[in-house]
PDB file of C-alpha atoms in Angstrom:
ATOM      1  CA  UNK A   9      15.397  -6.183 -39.160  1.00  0.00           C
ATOM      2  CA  UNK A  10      11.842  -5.870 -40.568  1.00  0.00           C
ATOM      3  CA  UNK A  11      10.722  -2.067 -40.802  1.00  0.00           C
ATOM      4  CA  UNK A  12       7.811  -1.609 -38.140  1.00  0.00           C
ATOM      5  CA  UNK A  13       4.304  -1.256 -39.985  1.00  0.00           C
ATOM      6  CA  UNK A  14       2.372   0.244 -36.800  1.00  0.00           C
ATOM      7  CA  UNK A  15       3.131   2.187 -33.721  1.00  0.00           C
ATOM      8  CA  UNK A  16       3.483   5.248 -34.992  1.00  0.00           C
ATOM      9  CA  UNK A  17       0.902   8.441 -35.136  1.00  0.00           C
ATOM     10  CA  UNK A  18      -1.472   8.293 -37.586  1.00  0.00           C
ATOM     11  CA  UNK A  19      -4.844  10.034 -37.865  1.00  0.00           C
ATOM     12  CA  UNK A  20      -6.825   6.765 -38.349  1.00  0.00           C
ATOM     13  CA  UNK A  21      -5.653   5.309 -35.168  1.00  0.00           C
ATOM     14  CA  UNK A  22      -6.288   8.766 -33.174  1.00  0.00           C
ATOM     15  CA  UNK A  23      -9.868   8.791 -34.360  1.00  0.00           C
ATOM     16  CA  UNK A  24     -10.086   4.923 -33.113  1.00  0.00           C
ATOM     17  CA  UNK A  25      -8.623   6.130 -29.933  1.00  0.00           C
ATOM     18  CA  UNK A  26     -11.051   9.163 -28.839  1.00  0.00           C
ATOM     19  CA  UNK A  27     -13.827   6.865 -28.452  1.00  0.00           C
ATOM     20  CA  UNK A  28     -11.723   4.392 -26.702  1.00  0.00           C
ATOM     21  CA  UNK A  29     -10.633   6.254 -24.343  1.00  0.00           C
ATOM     22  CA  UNK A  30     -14.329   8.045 -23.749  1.00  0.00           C
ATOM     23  CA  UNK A  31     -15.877   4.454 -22.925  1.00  0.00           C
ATOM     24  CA  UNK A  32     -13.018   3.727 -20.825  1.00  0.00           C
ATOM     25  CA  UNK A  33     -13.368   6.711 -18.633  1.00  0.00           C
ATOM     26  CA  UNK A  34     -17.116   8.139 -19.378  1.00  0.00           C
ATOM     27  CA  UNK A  35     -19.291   5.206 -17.594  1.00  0.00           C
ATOM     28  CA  UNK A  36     -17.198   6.324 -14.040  1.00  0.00           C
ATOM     29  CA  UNK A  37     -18.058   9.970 -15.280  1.00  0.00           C
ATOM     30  CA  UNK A  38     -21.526   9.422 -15.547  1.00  0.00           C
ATOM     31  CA  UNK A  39     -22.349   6.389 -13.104  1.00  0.00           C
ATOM     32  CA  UNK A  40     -19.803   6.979 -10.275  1.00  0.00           C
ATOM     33  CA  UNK A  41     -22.426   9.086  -8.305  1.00  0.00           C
ATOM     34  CA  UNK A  42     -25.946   9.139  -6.373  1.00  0.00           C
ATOM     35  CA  UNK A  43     -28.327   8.286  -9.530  1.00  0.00           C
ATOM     36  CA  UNK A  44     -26.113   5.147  -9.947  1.00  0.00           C
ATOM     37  CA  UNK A  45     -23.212   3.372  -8.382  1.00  0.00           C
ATOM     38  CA  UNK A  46     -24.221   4.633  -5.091  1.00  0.00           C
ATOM     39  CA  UNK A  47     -28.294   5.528  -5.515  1.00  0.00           C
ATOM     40  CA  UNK A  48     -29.601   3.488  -2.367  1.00  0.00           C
ATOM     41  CA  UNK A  49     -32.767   2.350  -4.270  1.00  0.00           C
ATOM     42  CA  UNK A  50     -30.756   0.541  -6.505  1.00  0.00           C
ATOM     43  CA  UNK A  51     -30.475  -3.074  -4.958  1.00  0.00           C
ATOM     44  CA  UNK A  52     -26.828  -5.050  -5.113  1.00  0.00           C
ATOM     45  CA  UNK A  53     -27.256  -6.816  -8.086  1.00  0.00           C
ATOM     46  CA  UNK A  54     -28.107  -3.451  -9.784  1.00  0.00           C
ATOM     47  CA  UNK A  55     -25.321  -2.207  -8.845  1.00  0.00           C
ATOM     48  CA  UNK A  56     -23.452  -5.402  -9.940  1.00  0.00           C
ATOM     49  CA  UNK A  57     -24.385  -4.759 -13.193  1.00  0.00           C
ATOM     50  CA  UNK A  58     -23.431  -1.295 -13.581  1.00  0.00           C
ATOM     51  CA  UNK A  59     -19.659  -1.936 -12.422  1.00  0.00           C
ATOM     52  CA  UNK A  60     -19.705  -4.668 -14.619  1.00  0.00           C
ATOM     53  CA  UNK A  61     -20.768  -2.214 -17.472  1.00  0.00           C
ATOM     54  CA  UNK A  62     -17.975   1.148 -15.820  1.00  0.00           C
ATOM     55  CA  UNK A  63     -15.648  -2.307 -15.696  1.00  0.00           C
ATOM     56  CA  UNK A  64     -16.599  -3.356 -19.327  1.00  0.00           C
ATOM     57  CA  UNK A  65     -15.840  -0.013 -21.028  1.00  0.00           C
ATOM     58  CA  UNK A  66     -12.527   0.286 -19.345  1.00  0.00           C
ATOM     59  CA  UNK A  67     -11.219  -3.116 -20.364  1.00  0.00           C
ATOM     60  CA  UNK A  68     -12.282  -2.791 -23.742  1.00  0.00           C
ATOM     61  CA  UNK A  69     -10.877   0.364 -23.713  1.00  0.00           C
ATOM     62  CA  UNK A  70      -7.969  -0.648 -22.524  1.00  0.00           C
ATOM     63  CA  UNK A  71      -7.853  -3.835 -25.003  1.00  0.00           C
ATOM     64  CA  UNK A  72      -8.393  -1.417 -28.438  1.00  0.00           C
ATOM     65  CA  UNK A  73      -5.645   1.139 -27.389  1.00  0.00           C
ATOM     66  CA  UNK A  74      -3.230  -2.121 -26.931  1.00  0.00           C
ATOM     67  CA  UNK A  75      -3.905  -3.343 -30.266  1.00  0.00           C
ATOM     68  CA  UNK A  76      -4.009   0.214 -32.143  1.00  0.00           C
ATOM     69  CA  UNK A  77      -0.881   0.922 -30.659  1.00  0.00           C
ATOM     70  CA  UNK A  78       1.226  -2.152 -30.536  1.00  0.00           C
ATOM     71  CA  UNK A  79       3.963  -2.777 -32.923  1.00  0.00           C
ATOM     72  CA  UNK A  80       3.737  -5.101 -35.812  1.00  0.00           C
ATOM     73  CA  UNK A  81       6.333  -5.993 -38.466  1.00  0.00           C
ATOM     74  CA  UNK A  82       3.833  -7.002 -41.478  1.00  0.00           C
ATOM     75  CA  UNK A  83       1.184  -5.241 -42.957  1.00  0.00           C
ATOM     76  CA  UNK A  84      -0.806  -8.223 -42.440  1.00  0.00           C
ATOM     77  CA  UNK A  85       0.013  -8.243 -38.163  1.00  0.00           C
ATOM     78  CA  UNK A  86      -1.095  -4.589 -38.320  1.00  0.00           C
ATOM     79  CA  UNK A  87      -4.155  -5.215 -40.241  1.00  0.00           C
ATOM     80  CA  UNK A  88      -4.936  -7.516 -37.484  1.00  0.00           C
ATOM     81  CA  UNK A  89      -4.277  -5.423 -35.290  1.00  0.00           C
ATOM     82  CA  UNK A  90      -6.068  -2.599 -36.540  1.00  0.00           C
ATOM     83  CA  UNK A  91      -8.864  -4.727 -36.691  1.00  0.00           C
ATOM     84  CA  UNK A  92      -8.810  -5.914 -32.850  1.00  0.00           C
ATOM     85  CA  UNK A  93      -8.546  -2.276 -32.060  1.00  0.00           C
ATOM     86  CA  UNK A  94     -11.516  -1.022 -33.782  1.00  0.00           C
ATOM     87  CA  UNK A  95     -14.084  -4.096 -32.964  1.00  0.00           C
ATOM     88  CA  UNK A  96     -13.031  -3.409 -29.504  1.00  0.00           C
ATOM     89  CA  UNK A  97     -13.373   0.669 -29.713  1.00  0.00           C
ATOM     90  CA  UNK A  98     -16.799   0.103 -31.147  1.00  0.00           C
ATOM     91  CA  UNK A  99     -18.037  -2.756 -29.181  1.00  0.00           C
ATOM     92  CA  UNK A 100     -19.021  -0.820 -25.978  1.00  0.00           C
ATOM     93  CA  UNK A 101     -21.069   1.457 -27.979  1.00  0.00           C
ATOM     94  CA  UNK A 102     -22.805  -0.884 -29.876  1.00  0.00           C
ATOM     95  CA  UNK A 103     -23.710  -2.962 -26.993  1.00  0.00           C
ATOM     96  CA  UNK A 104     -25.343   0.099 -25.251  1.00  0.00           C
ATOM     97  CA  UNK A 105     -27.545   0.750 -28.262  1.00  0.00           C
ATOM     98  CA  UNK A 106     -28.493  -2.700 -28.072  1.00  0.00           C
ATOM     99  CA  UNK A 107     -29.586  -2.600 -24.379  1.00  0.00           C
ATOM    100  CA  UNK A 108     -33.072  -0.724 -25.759  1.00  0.00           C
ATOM    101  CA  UNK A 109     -33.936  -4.230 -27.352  1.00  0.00           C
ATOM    102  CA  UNK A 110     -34.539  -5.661 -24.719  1.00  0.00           C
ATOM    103  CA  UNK A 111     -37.794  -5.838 -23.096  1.00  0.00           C
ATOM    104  CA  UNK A 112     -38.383  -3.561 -20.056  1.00  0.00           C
ATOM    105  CA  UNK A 113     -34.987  -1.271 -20.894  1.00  0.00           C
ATOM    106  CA  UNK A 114     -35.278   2.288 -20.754  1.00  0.00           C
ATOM    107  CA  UNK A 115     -31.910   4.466 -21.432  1.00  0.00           C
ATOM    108  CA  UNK A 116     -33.745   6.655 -18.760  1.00  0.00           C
ATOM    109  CA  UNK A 117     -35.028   6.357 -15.388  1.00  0.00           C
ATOM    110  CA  UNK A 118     -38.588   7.892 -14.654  1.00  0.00           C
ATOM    111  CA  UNK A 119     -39.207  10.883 -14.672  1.00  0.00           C
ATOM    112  CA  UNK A 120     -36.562  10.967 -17.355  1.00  0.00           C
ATOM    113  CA  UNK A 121     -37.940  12.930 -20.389  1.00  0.00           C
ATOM    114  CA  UNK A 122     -35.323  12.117 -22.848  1.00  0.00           C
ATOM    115  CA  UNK A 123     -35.660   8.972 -25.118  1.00  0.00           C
ATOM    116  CA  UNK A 124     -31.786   7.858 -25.864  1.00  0.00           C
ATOM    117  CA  UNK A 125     -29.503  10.781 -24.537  1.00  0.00           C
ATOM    118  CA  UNK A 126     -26.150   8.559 -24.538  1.00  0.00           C
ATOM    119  CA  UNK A 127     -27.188   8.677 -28.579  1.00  0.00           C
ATOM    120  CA  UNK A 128     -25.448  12.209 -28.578  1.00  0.00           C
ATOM    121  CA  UNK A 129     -22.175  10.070 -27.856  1.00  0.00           C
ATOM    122  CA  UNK A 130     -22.600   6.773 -28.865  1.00  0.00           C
ATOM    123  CA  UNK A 131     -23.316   7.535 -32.314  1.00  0.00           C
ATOM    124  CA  UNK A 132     -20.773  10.032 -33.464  1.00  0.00           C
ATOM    125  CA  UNK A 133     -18.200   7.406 -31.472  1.00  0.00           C
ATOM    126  CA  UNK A 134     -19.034   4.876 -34.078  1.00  0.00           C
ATOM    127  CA  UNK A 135     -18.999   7.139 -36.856  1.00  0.00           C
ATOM    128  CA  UNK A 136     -15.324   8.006 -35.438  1.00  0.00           C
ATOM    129  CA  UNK A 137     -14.410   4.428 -35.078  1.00  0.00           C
ATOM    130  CA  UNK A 138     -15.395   4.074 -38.856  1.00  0.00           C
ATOM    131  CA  UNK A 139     -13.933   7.088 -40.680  1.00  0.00           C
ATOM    132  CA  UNK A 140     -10.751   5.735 -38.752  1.00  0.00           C
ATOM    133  CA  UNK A 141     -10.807   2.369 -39.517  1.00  0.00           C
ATOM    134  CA  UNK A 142     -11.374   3.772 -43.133  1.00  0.00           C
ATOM    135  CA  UNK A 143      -8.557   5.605 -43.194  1.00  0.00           C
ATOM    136  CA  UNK A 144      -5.962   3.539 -41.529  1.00  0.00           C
ATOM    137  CA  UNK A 145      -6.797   0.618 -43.417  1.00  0.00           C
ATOM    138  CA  UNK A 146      -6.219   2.677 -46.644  1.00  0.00           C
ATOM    139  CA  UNK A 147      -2.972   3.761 -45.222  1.00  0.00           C
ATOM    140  CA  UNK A 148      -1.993   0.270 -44.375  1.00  0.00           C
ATOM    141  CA  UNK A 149      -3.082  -0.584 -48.000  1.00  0.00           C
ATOM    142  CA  UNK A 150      -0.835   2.523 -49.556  1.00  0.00           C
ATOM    143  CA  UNK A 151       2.283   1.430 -47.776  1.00  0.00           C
ATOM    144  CA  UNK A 152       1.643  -1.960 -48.490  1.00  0.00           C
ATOM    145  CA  UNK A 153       1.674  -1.396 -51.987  1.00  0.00           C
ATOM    146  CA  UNK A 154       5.122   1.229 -51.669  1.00  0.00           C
ATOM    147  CA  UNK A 155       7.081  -2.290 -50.015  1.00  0.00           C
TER     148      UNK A 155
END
């Protein structure tokens, strides 16, 4: 029987997991009350869009911690993996920097003073996801080299 590659503890994946796990569970944090989800000036289709988005982080949260965590038998399966767990840990935070390029978006409703407050999150969560990645991959790479 192969020795498993992945599926244990290691720092890398932990550091790929905190932001996971914060887009998973921080959009129904910060939208599941009266300025969002249920604000009654916000028509249906608003409100479509910002389940879609609480929906959105917790399936991709859901789909990095699955791949970070699964087992693999081959340093190449858990480089794949790795790599499926990351893209998906980072995408919901790239995504919601990218939502000020479009034209009309404001991270901030008026009378909001603040220019990009989900920066105080969404930032260091990619700089997590990175530093991770770093590391696990070099792990991957150290025990590849020890078979």
């Amino acid at each position: 029987m192969a020795k498993r590659v992945t599926g244990r503890i290691s720092l890398g994946k932990v550091l790929i997991s905190v932001p996971a796990v914060i887009a998973g569970v921080g959009p129904y944090i910060a939208d599941w009350n009266e300025t969002h989800i249920h604000n009654p000036n916000w028509p249906p289709h608003a409100k479509f869009h910002n389940a879609q988005t609480m929906s959105l982080g917790a399936g991709l949260a859901g789909a990095a911690l699955l791949q970070l965590w699964r087992p693999a038998d081959s340093t190449a399966g858990a480089k794949a993996a790795l790599d499926g767990g990351a893209v998906s840990a980072a995408l919901y935070w790239v995504t919601q920097i990218s939502a000020l390029a479009y034209p009309g978006s404001r991270a901030v409703d008026p009378p909001g003073k603040q220019i990009f407050p989900q920066a105080v999150v969404a930032l260091p969560s990619l700089a997590l996801v990175g530093w991770g990645y770093a590391l696990e991959r070099r792990r991957l790479r150290d025990q590849g080299a020890r078979r």
